[in-house]
Amino acid sequence: MFIVCRSVKGGSGTSIVTAALASLASTSSNTVLVDLAGDQPAIFGSVTPIAGVTDWMNAPHAESPFDTDISIDDQLRIVPTGQRPLPHRDAPSWNALVERLVESSARSTIIVDLGTHDAPTSLIEAADRVLLVVRPCYLALRKAVALAVKADSVVVVDEDQRALRPRDVESVLGLPVVAIVKTHPSVARRVDAGLFHRRLPDSLAEPLRHVLTATSPSNS
C-alpha cells in the first residue's frame, strides 16, 4: 500500500493526519513514513537526524534512501527529510525515489508526507491513494482550485467555527471527502508529551481507520 498526503496551505494539519495514518497502519503491517515536510520525528517524540531522504535525492548513489531511517517501534520507521532542499519536480532523482517507494510498497505500507511541496507526476501516479488535507477555509480551497492540485480524495480537518462545511469542500474541489477529522486539544497535548503514537487520539483514529481499510490491496 502506497499513500501520499499533501496540502496547498501550511497549517492544514497534513503532517498530523499523515502521522496518524502511519501509526494506524503500523498496528497491522510494517510501515515506512517518508517525511518530505520535516516534522514527523518531532511528532513521534524522536530526535530529528541531520541526514535524510533529500540528501539521497541530491546524490542518489547511496544504497538506499532508507539508510537514515528512525525506528519508532518494531513496525514503524520514519525516513527523515534531511538537510538539502527537495529537487525540482522534473529532477531525475524523483523517479529514482518513486521506484524505490513502489518496490518497498510490495512488502510494507508506504506513507509519504509531501506537505505543500509541488509533486512530480510520477509520484502521484504511483500512489494507491493521494489525499489532499484541507481545512474548510476559503483561501485554501481557492488555492487548491487555482493550482489544480492532483488528488483522488480529501481529508477535511474540520473546525466548528468555519462557515464552510465538508459538503462545500466536496462541491468546490469535485473530490470525495473520505474522512472528517475534528480538531481536538488532545492531539496537541499528546504530541507535546511525546505520547502521540502510544496513545493515538480517537479524534484521529476513528475517522482515518477506514481510509486505510478502503485503500488496502484486498479492496482495490
Short mmCIF file of C-alpha atoms in Angstrom, two decimals:
data_model
loop_
_atom_site.label_atom_id
_atom_site.label_comp_id
_atom_site.label_asym_id
_atom_site.label_seq_id
_atom_site.Cartn_x
_atom_site.Cartn_y
_atom_site.Cartn_z
CA MET A 1 0.00 0.00 0.00
CA PHE A 2 1.32 3.42 -1.02
CA ILE A 3 -0.36 6.63 0.20
CA VAL A 4 0.66 10.26 -0.40
CA CYS A 5 -0.70 13.06 1.80
CA ARG A 6 -0.44 16.63 0.59
CA SER A 7 -1.82 20.12 1.14
CA VAL A 8 -1.77 23.53 -0.50
CA LYS A 9 -1.51 25.68 2.61
CA GLY A 10 0.62 25.47 5.73
CA GLY A 11 -1.23 24.74 8.96
CA SER A 12 -3.76 22.44 7.31
CA GLY A 13 -2.89 19.52 9.58
CA THR A 14 -1.29 17.38 6.88
CA SER A 15 1.64 16.16 8.98
CA ILE A 16 -0.62 15.16 11.87
CA VAL A 17 -3.01 13.31 9.55
CA THR A 18 -0.06 11.57 7.87
CA ALA A 19 1.42 10.60 11.23
CA ALA A 20 -1.92 9.21 12.39
CA LEU A 21 -2.29 7.13 9.22
CA ALA A 22 1.21 5.72 9.70
CA SER A 23 0.56 4.96 13.36
CA LEU A 24 -2.67 3.14 12.50
CA ALA A 25 -1.10 1.24 9.60
CA SER A 26 1.74 0.03 11.81
CA THR A 27 -0.68 -1.91 14.01
CA SER A 28 -1.17 -4.43 11.20
CA SER A 29 1.81 -4.08 8.84
CA ASN A 30 5.40 -2.92 8.58
CA THR A 31 5.10 0.78 7.82
CA VAL A 32 7.55 3.33 6.45
CA LEU A 33 6.70 7.02 6.83
CA VAL A 34 8.65 9.14 4.34
CA ASP A 35 8.86 12.68 5.67
CA LEU A 36 9.25 15.33 2.97
CA ALA A 37 7.80 18.09 5.15
CA GLY A 38 10.16 17.97 8.13
CA ASP A 39 8.05 17.48 11.26
CA GLN A 40 7.48 13.73 11.59
CA PRO A 41 10.31 12.81 14.00
CA ALA A 42 9.18 15.58 16.36
CA ILE A 43 5.55 14.46 16.19
CA PHE A 44 6.64 10.99 17.29
CA GLY A 45 8.86 12.35 20.05
CA SER A 46 12.13 11.42 18.34
CA VAL A 47 15.31 13.36 17.67
CA THR A 48 15.48 14.60 14.08
CA PRO A 49 18.61 13.26 12.34
CA ILE A 50 20.75 15.51 10.17
CA ALA A 51 20.79 13.25 7.11
CA GLY A 52 17.69 12.14 5.26
CA VAL A 53 15.91 11.46 2.01
CA THR A 54 16.64 14.84 0.41
CA ASP A 55 20.37 14.23 0.81
CA TRP A 56 19.97 10.93 -1.05
CA MET A 57 17.88 12.63 -3.75
CA ASN A 58 20.58 15.21 -4.35
CA ALA A 59 23.24 12.49 -4.60
CA PRO A 60 21.38 9.20 -5.19
CA HIS A 61 24.46 7.00 -5.28
CA ALA A 62 23.89 5.60 -1.79
CA GLU A 63 22.49 2.12 -1.47
CA SER A 64 19.06 3.17 -0.26
CA PRO A 65 17.10 6.32 0.61
CA PHE A 66 16.03 4.42 3.74
CA ASP A 67 19.55 4.19 5.18
CA THR A 68 18.88 7.07 7.60
CA ASP A 69 15.53 5.82 8.87
CA ILE A 70 14.45 6.06 12.52
CA SER A 71 12.83 3.07 14.22
CA ILE A 72 9.83 4.20 16.25
CA ASP A 73 8.96 0.59 17.12
CA ASP A 74 9.19 -2.84 15.53
CA GLN A 75 6.54 -1.99 12.93
CA LEU A 76 7.10 1.71 12.19
CA ARG A 77 10.08 3.54 10.70
CA ILE A 78 10.44 7.18 9.67
CA VAL A 79 12.67 8.29 6.80
CA PRO A 80 13.56 11.87 7.82
CA THR A 81 13.70 14.84 5.49
CA GLY A 82 17.40 15.69 5.54
CA GLN A 83 19.30 18.96 5.14
CA ARG A 84 19.15 19.51 1.40
CA PRO A 85 16.21 21.15 -0.40
CA LEU A 86 13.87 18.93 -2.35
CA PRO A 87 14.92 18.77 -6.00
CA HIS A 88 12.78 20.37 -8.68
CA ARG A 89 9.82 18.23 -9.65
CA ASP A 90 11.46 17.45 -13.02
CA ALA A 91 14.71 16.17 -11.48
CA PRO A 92 15.56 12.54 -12.35
CA SER A 93 16.09 11.75 -8.67
CA TRP A 94 12.32 11.89 -8.14
CA ASN A 95 11.91 8.95 -10.50
CA ALA A 96 14.63 7.09 -8.60
CA LEU A 97 12.85 7.75 -5.30
CA VAL A 98 9.45 6.73 -6.65
CA GLU A 99 10.93 3.50 -7.98
CA ARG A 100 12.30 2.66 -4.52
CA LEU A 101 8.97 3.52 -2.87
CA VAL A 102 6.99 1.34 -5.26
CA GLU A 103 9.39 -1.56 -4.69
CA SER A 104 9.07 -1.17 -0.92
CA SER A 105 5.26 -0.92 -1.04
CA ALA A 106 5.13 -4.56 -2.15
CA ARG A 107 6.25 -5.62 1.35
CA SER A 108 5.46 -2.61 3.55
CA THR A 109 2.92 0.18 3.83
CA ILE A 110 4.49 3.37 2.47
CA ILE A 111 3.04 6.71 3.57
CA VAL A 112 4.52 9.97 2.29
CA ASP A 113 4.10 13.36 3.95
CA LEU A 114 4.51 15.68 0.96
CA GLY A 115 3.43 18.80 2.82
CA THR A 116 2.87 21.74 0.48
CA HIS A 117 5.61 20.75 -1.96
CA ASP A 118 4.97 20.50 -5.67
CA ALA A 119 4.93 16.86 -6.67
CA PRO A 120 6.10 15.17 -9.85
CA THR A 121 3.50 13.27 -11.83
CA SER A 122 5.44 10.05 -11.28
CA LEU A 123 4.85 10.19 -7.51
CA ILE A 124 1.14 10.96 -7.82
CA GLU A 125 0.53 8.28 -10.43
CA ALA A 126 2.45 5.63 -8.50
CA ALA A 127 0.45 6.03 -5.28
CA ASP A 128 -2.57 3.89 -4.49
CA ARG A 129 -4.19 6.94 -2.92
CA VAL A 130 -3.41 10.66 -2.89
CA LEU A 131 -5.10 12.51 -0.04
CA LEU A 132 -5.49 16.28 -0.07
CA VAL A 133 -5.70 17.52 3.52
CA VAL A 134 -7.58 20.79 3.90
CA ARG A 135 -9.41 22.86 6.44
CA PRO A 136 -12.77 24.25 5.29
CA CYS A 137 -11.05 27.54 4.55
CA TYR A 138 -11.93 29.74 1.58
CA LEU A 139 -8.29 30.67 0.95
CA ALA A 140 -7.13 27.03 0.97
CA LEU A 141 -9.91 25.91 -1.37
CA ARG A 142 -9.29 28.84 -3.69
CA LYS A 143 -5.60 27.94 -3.86
CA ALA A 144 -6.29 24.24 -4.47
CA VAL A 145 -8.56 25.11 -7.40
CA ALA A 146 -6.11 27.65 -8.83
CA LEU A 147 -3.21 25.18 -8.67
CA ALA A 148 -5.33 22.29 -9.98
CA VAL A 149 -3.79 20.10 -7.29
CA LYS A 150 -3.89 16.42 -8.16
CA ALA A 151 -5.52 14.15 -5.60
CA ASP A 152 -8.19 11.47 -5.60
CA SER A 153 -9.86 12.25 -2.28
CA VAL A 154 -9.93 14.71 0.59
CA VAL A 155 -9.45 14.63 4.35
CA VAL A 156 -11.14 17.62 5.98
CA VAL A 157 -9.70 18.92 9.25
CA ASP A 158 -12.94 20.41 10.49
CA GLU A 159 -13.37 23.40 12.76
CA ASP A 160 -16.77 24.23 14.23
CA GLN A 161 -16.37 27.97 13.77
CA ARG A 162 -15.97 27.71 9.99
CA ALA A 163 -18.83 28.81 7.73
CA LEU A 164 -17.88 26.23 5.10
CA ARG A 165 -18.75 22.60 5.72
CA PRO A 166 -17.27 19.35 4.32
CA ARG A 167 -20.02 19.17 1.68
CA ASP A 168 -18.89 22.60 0.45
CA VAL A 169 -15.33 21.26 0.18
CA GLU A 170 -16.57 18.38 -1.97
CA SER A 171 -18.54 20.75 -4.17
CA VAL A 172 -15.65 23.18 -4.72
CA LEU A 173 -12.93 20.58 -5.30
CA GLY A 174 -15.01 17.98 -7.10
CA LEU A 175 -13.43 15.26 -4.94
CA PRO A 176 -14.96 12.96 -2.34
CA VAL A 177 -14.34 13.67 1.33
CA VAL A 178 -13.23 10.30 2.74
CA ALA A 179 -12.60 11.43 6.33
CA ILE A 180 -13.59 14.31 8.58
CA VAL A 181 -11.15 14.93 11.42
CA LYS A 182 -12.43 17.21 14.15
CA THR A 183 -9.86 19.48 15.79
CA HIS A 184 -9.33 18.48 19.42
CA PRO A 185 -6.92 19.73 22.11
CA SER A 186 -5.89 16.16 22.99
CA VAL A 187 -3.88 15.96 19.75
CA ALA A 188 -1.54 18.83 20.66
CA ARG A 189 -1.25 17.61 24.26
CA ARG A 190 -0.12 14.14 23.19
CA VAL A 191 2.35 15.49 20.64
CA ASP A 192 3.81 17.81 23.29
CA ALA A 193 4.07 14.92 25.77
CA GLY A 194 5.63 12.53 23.25
CA LEU A 195 2.62 10.20 23.51
CA PHE A 196 1.14 10.60 20.04
CA HIS A 197 1.98 7.11 18.77
CA ARG A 198 1.37 5.23 22.02
CA ARG A 199 -1.94 6.95 22.69
CA LEU A 200 -3.29 7.99 19.30
CA PRO A 201 -6.27 10.30 19.90
CA ASP A 202 -9.69 8.88 18.99
CA SER A 203 -10.44 12.10 17.09
CA LEU A 204 -7.84 10.94 14.56
CA ALA A 205 -8.04 7.16 14.79
CA GLU A 206 -11.77 6.75 14.26
CA PRO A 207 -12.20 8.75 11.01
CA LEU A 208 -8.87 7.68 9.47
CA ARG A 209 -9.00 3.94 10.13
CA HIS A 210 -11.46 3.28 7.30
CA VAL A 211 -9.26 5.24 4.86
CA LEU A 212 -6.60 2.57 5.31
CA THR A 213 -9.14 -0.23 5.03
CA ALA A 214 -10.52 1.19 1.78
CA THR A 215 -7.01 1.59 0.35
CA SER A 216 -5.72 -1.88 1.22
CA PRO A 217 -4.92 -4.20 -1.71
CA SER A 218 -7.81 -6.53 -0.81
CA ASN A 219 -10.22 -3.68 -1.54
CA SER A 220 -8.55 -2.40 -4.71
#
